[in-house]
CSV table of C-alpha atoms in Angstrom, one decimal:
chain,number,residue,atom,x,y,z
A,1,MET,CA,0.0,0.0,0.0
A,2,THR,CA,1.3,3.4,-0.8
A,3,THR,CA,0.9,6.2,1.7
A,4,ARG,CA,-0.9,9.2,0.4
A,5,PRO,CA,1.1,12.4,1.1
A,6,ASP,CA,-2.1,14.3,1.8
A,7,LYS,CA,-2.9,12.0,4.8
A,8,ALA,CA,0.6,12.3,6.1
A,9,ALA,CA,0.3,16.1,5.9
A,10,VAL,CA,-3.0,16.0,7.9
A,11,ASN,CA,-1.6,13.7,10.5
A,12,ASN,CA,1.5,15.9,11.0
A,13,SER,CA,-0.3,19.2,10.7
A,14,GLY,CA,-0.2,20.0,14.4
A,15,ASP,CA,-4.0,20.2,14.5
A,16,LYS,CA,-5.4,19.2,17.8
A,17,ALA,CA,-7.3,15.9,17.8
A,18,ILE,CA,-10.9,16.2,18.8
A,19,GLY,CA,-10.9,13.0,20.9
A,20,ILE,CA,-8.8,12.1,23.9
A,21,THR,CA,-5.6,10.1,24.0
A,22,LEU,CA,-5.9,6.8,25.8
A,23,SER,CA,-3.3,4.1,26.3
A,24,LEU,CA,-4.3,0.8,25.0
A,25,ASP,CA,-4.2,-0.8,28.4
A,26,GLN,CA,-7.0,1.6,29.5
A,27,ILE,CA,-9.3,0.0,26.9
A,28,THR,CA,-11.1,-3.3,27.4
A,29,LYS,CA,-12.3,-5.4,24.5
A,30,ALA,CA,-15.7,-7.1,24.9
A,31,GLU,CA,-17.1,-10.0,22.8
A,32,ALA,CA,-20.5,-8.3,22.4
A,33,PHE,CA,-18.8,-5.5,20.4
A,34,ALA,CA,-15.8,-7.4,18.9
A,35,SER,CA,-18.2,-9.8,17.1
A,36,LEU,CA,-20.3,-7.1,15.5
A,37,PHE,CA,-18.1,-6.7,12.4
A,38,ILE,CA,-15.7,-9.0,10.7
A,39,ILE,CA,-12.1,-7.8,10.5
A,40,LYS,CA,-11.0,-8.5,7.0
A,41,PRO,CA,-7.3,-9.4,6.8
A,42,GLU,CA,-6.7,-7.2,3.8
A,43,VAL,CA,-8.2,-4.2,5.6
A,44,LEU,CA,-6.2,-4.9,8.7
A,45,ALA,CA,-3.1,-5.1,6.6
A,46,ALA,CA,-3.8,-1.8,4.8
A,47,ILE,CA,-4.5,0.0,8.1
A,48,LYS,CA,-1.4,-1.5,9.7
A,49,ALA,CA,0.8,-0.5,6.8
A,50,ASP,CA,-0.5,3.1,7.0
A,51,MET,CA,-0.1,3.2,10.8
A,52,ALA,CA,3.5,1.9,10.4
A,53,VAL,CA,4.3,5.1,8.4
A,54,ASN,CA,1.9,7.7,9.9
A,55,GLY,CA,1.0,6.4,13.4
A,56,PHE,CA,-2.5,6.3,14.7
A,57,ASP,CA,-4.7,8.7,12.7
A,58,PRO,CA,-6.2,11.1,15.3
A,59,SER,CA,-8.9,12.1,12.8
A,60,LYS,CA,-10.3,8.6,13.1
A,61,PRO,CA,-10.9,8.1,16.8
A,62,VAL,CA,-12.2,4.8,18.2
A,63,ASN,CA,-15.4,4.9,20.3
A,64,VAL,CA,-15.3,3.7,23.9
A,65,TRP,CA,-18.0,3.3,26.4
A,66,LYS,CA,-17.0,4.9,29.7
A,67,LYS,CA,-18.8,3.0,32.4
A,68,PRO,CA,-19.7,4.5,35.8
A,69,ASP,CA,-16.9,2.5,37.5
A,70,GLY,CA,-14.4,4.2,35.2
A,71,SER,CA,-13.7,1.2,32.9
A,72,ARG,CA,-13.6,1.8,29.2
A,73,ILE,CA,-15.1,-0.7,26.8
A,74,LEU,CA,-14.2,-0.5,23.1
A,75,ILE,CA,-17.4,-0.3,21.1
A,76,ASP,CA,-16.1,0.7,17.7
A,77,GLY,CA,-12.6,0.6,16.2
A,78,TYR,CA,-11.5,-3.0,16.7
A,79,THR,CA,-9.6,-3.1,13.4
A,80,ARG,CA,-7.7,0.1,14.2
A,81,VAL,CA,-6.9,-1.1,17.7
A,82,SER,CA,-5.7,-4.5,16.4
A,83,ALA,CA,-3.4,-2.7,14.0
A,84,ALA,CA,-2.1,-0.4,16.7
A,85,GLU,CA,-1.4,-3.4,19.1
A,86,SER,CA,0.4,-5.4,16.4
A,87,LEU,CA,2.7,-2.5,15.7
A,88,GLY,CA,3.4,-1.9,19.4
A,89,LEU,CA,1.7,1.5,19.5
A,90,LEU,CA,0.9,2.5,23.1
A,91,HIS,CA,-1.9,5.1,22.5
A,92,VAL,CA,-4.9,5.8,20.4
A,93,THR,CA,-7.3,8.7,20.0
A,94,ALA,CA,-10.8,7.9,21.3
A,95,TYR,CA,-14.3,9.4,21.8
A,96,GLU,CA,-15.7,8.5,25.2
A,97,LYS,CA,-19.5,8.0,25.4
A,98,THR,CA,-21.7,7.0,28.3
A,99,PHE,CA,-24.6,4.7,28.1
A,100,ALA,CA,-27.3,3.4,30.5
A,101,SER,CA,-26.8,-0.2,29.4
A,102,GLU,CA,-24.9,-2.5,27.1
A,103,ALA,CA,-27.9,-2.6,24.8
A,104,ASP,CA,-27.7,1.1,24.4
A,105,ALA,CA,-24.0,0.9,23.6
A,106,LEU,CA,-24.6,-1.8,21.1
A,107,ALA,CA,-27.4,0.2,19.5
A,108,TYR,CA,-25.0,3.2,19.2
A,109,ALA,CA,-22.2,1.0,17.7
A,110,ILE,CA,-24.6,-0.3,15.1
A,111,HIS,CA,-26.1,3.2,14.4
A,112,THR,CA,-22.7,4.7,13.7
A,113,GLN,CA,-22.1,2.0,11.0
A,114,ARG,CA,-25.5,2.8,9.4
A,115,ASP,CA,-24.3,6.3,8.4
A,116,PRO,CA,-24.5,6.6,4.6
A,117,SER,CA,-20.8,7.1,4.3
A,118,CYS,CA,-20.3,3.6,5.9
A,119,ARG,CA,-22.8,1.6,3.8
A,120,ALA,CA,-20.1,-0.7,2.5
A,121,LEU,CA,-19.7,-1.8,6.1
A,122,TRP,CA,-23.1,-3.6,5.8
A,123,LEU,CA,-21.4,-5.9,3.4
A,124,ASP,CA,-18.7,-6.6,5.9
A,125,ALA,CA,-21.0,-7.0,8.9
A,126,SER,CA,-21.4,-10.3,10.7
A,127,PRO,CA,-24.8,-12.0,10.6
A,128,ARG,CA,-25.3,-10.9,14.2
A,129,ALA,CA,-24.7,-7.2,13.3
A,130,ARG,CA,-27.1,-7.4,10.4
A,131,ARG,CA,-29.7,-8.9,12.6
A,132,GLU,CA,-29.1,-6.2,15.2
A,133,TRP,CA,-29.3,-3.5,12.6
A,134,THR,CA,-32.6,-4.9,11.2
A,135,MET,CA,-34.1,-5.0,14.7
A,136,THR,CA,-33.3,-1.3,15.2
A,137,LEU,CA,-35.3,-0.3,12.1
A,138,PRO,CA,-38.8,1.0,12.7
A,139,SER,CA,-41.4,-1.7,12.3
A,140,PRO,CA,-44.2,-1.2,9.8
A,141,ARG,CA,-47.6,-0.6,11.3
A,142,LEU,CA,-49.9,-3.5,10.7
A,143,SER,CA,-53.0,-1.7,11.8
A,144,PHE,CA,-54.0,1.9,11.8
A,145,PRO,CA,-56.2,3.7,14.3
A,146,SER,CA,-59.7,4.4,13.0
A,147,LYS,CA,-61.5,7.7,13.5
A,148,SER,CA,-62.7,6.5,16.8
A,149,GLY,CA,-59.1,5.7,17.9
A,150,ASN,CA,-59.6,2.0,17.9
A,151,ALA,CA,-57.0,-0.2,16.2
A,152,MET,CA,-59.7,-2.2,14.5
A,153,PRO,CA,-60.8,-0.9,11.1
A,154,GLU,CA,-64.4,0.4,11.0
A,155,PRO,CA,-66.8,-1.7,9.0
A,156,MET,CA,-67.2,-0.8,5.3
A,157,GLY,CA,-70.6,-0.7,3.6
A,158,THR,CA,-74.0,0.6,4.6
A,159,SER,CA,-76.2,-2.4,4.7
A,160,GLY,CA,-75.7,-3.1,8.4
A,161,ALA,CA,-76.1,-6.8,7.8
A,162,SER,CA,-73.7,-9.0,9.6
A,163,SER,CA,-71.8,-11.6,7.7
A,164,THR,CA,-71.2,-15.0,9.1
A,165,PRO,CA,-68.8,-17.5,7.6
A,166,PRO,CA,-70.5,-20.5,5.8
């Protein structure tokens, strides 16, 4: 992989990163998040090659869930963290988020991947992630309230006759 000079210029521009710097030993991996998306070997290799030249790109922070006890769970960025670990890097840039539950953190991790700029990630998602994504989509309404507010549709026709099945 060739390194783009424009990326190196951005990384070395002196601009302050938006996220915070965390050491890798401050971040805990969790199976619930690690299994959401498949790490493709060719993507890992490309990111690793870029990091070997440019270091961790602070414009692409990982997302961590900061729990009330102070622990930090990696919810997005497993490929980047794997590349950093394999290169012996000690720190990454991260966004810290708080969530009421693991379910909320999972929903957030999935939502961030649903961004239109990340649609290709759907193709790389594990079956579990696709199932989780699908479950977060709004359900179609199967019945609609009538004028009276009931969920049952009002009878049609004017005869008033009841119909009984044969």
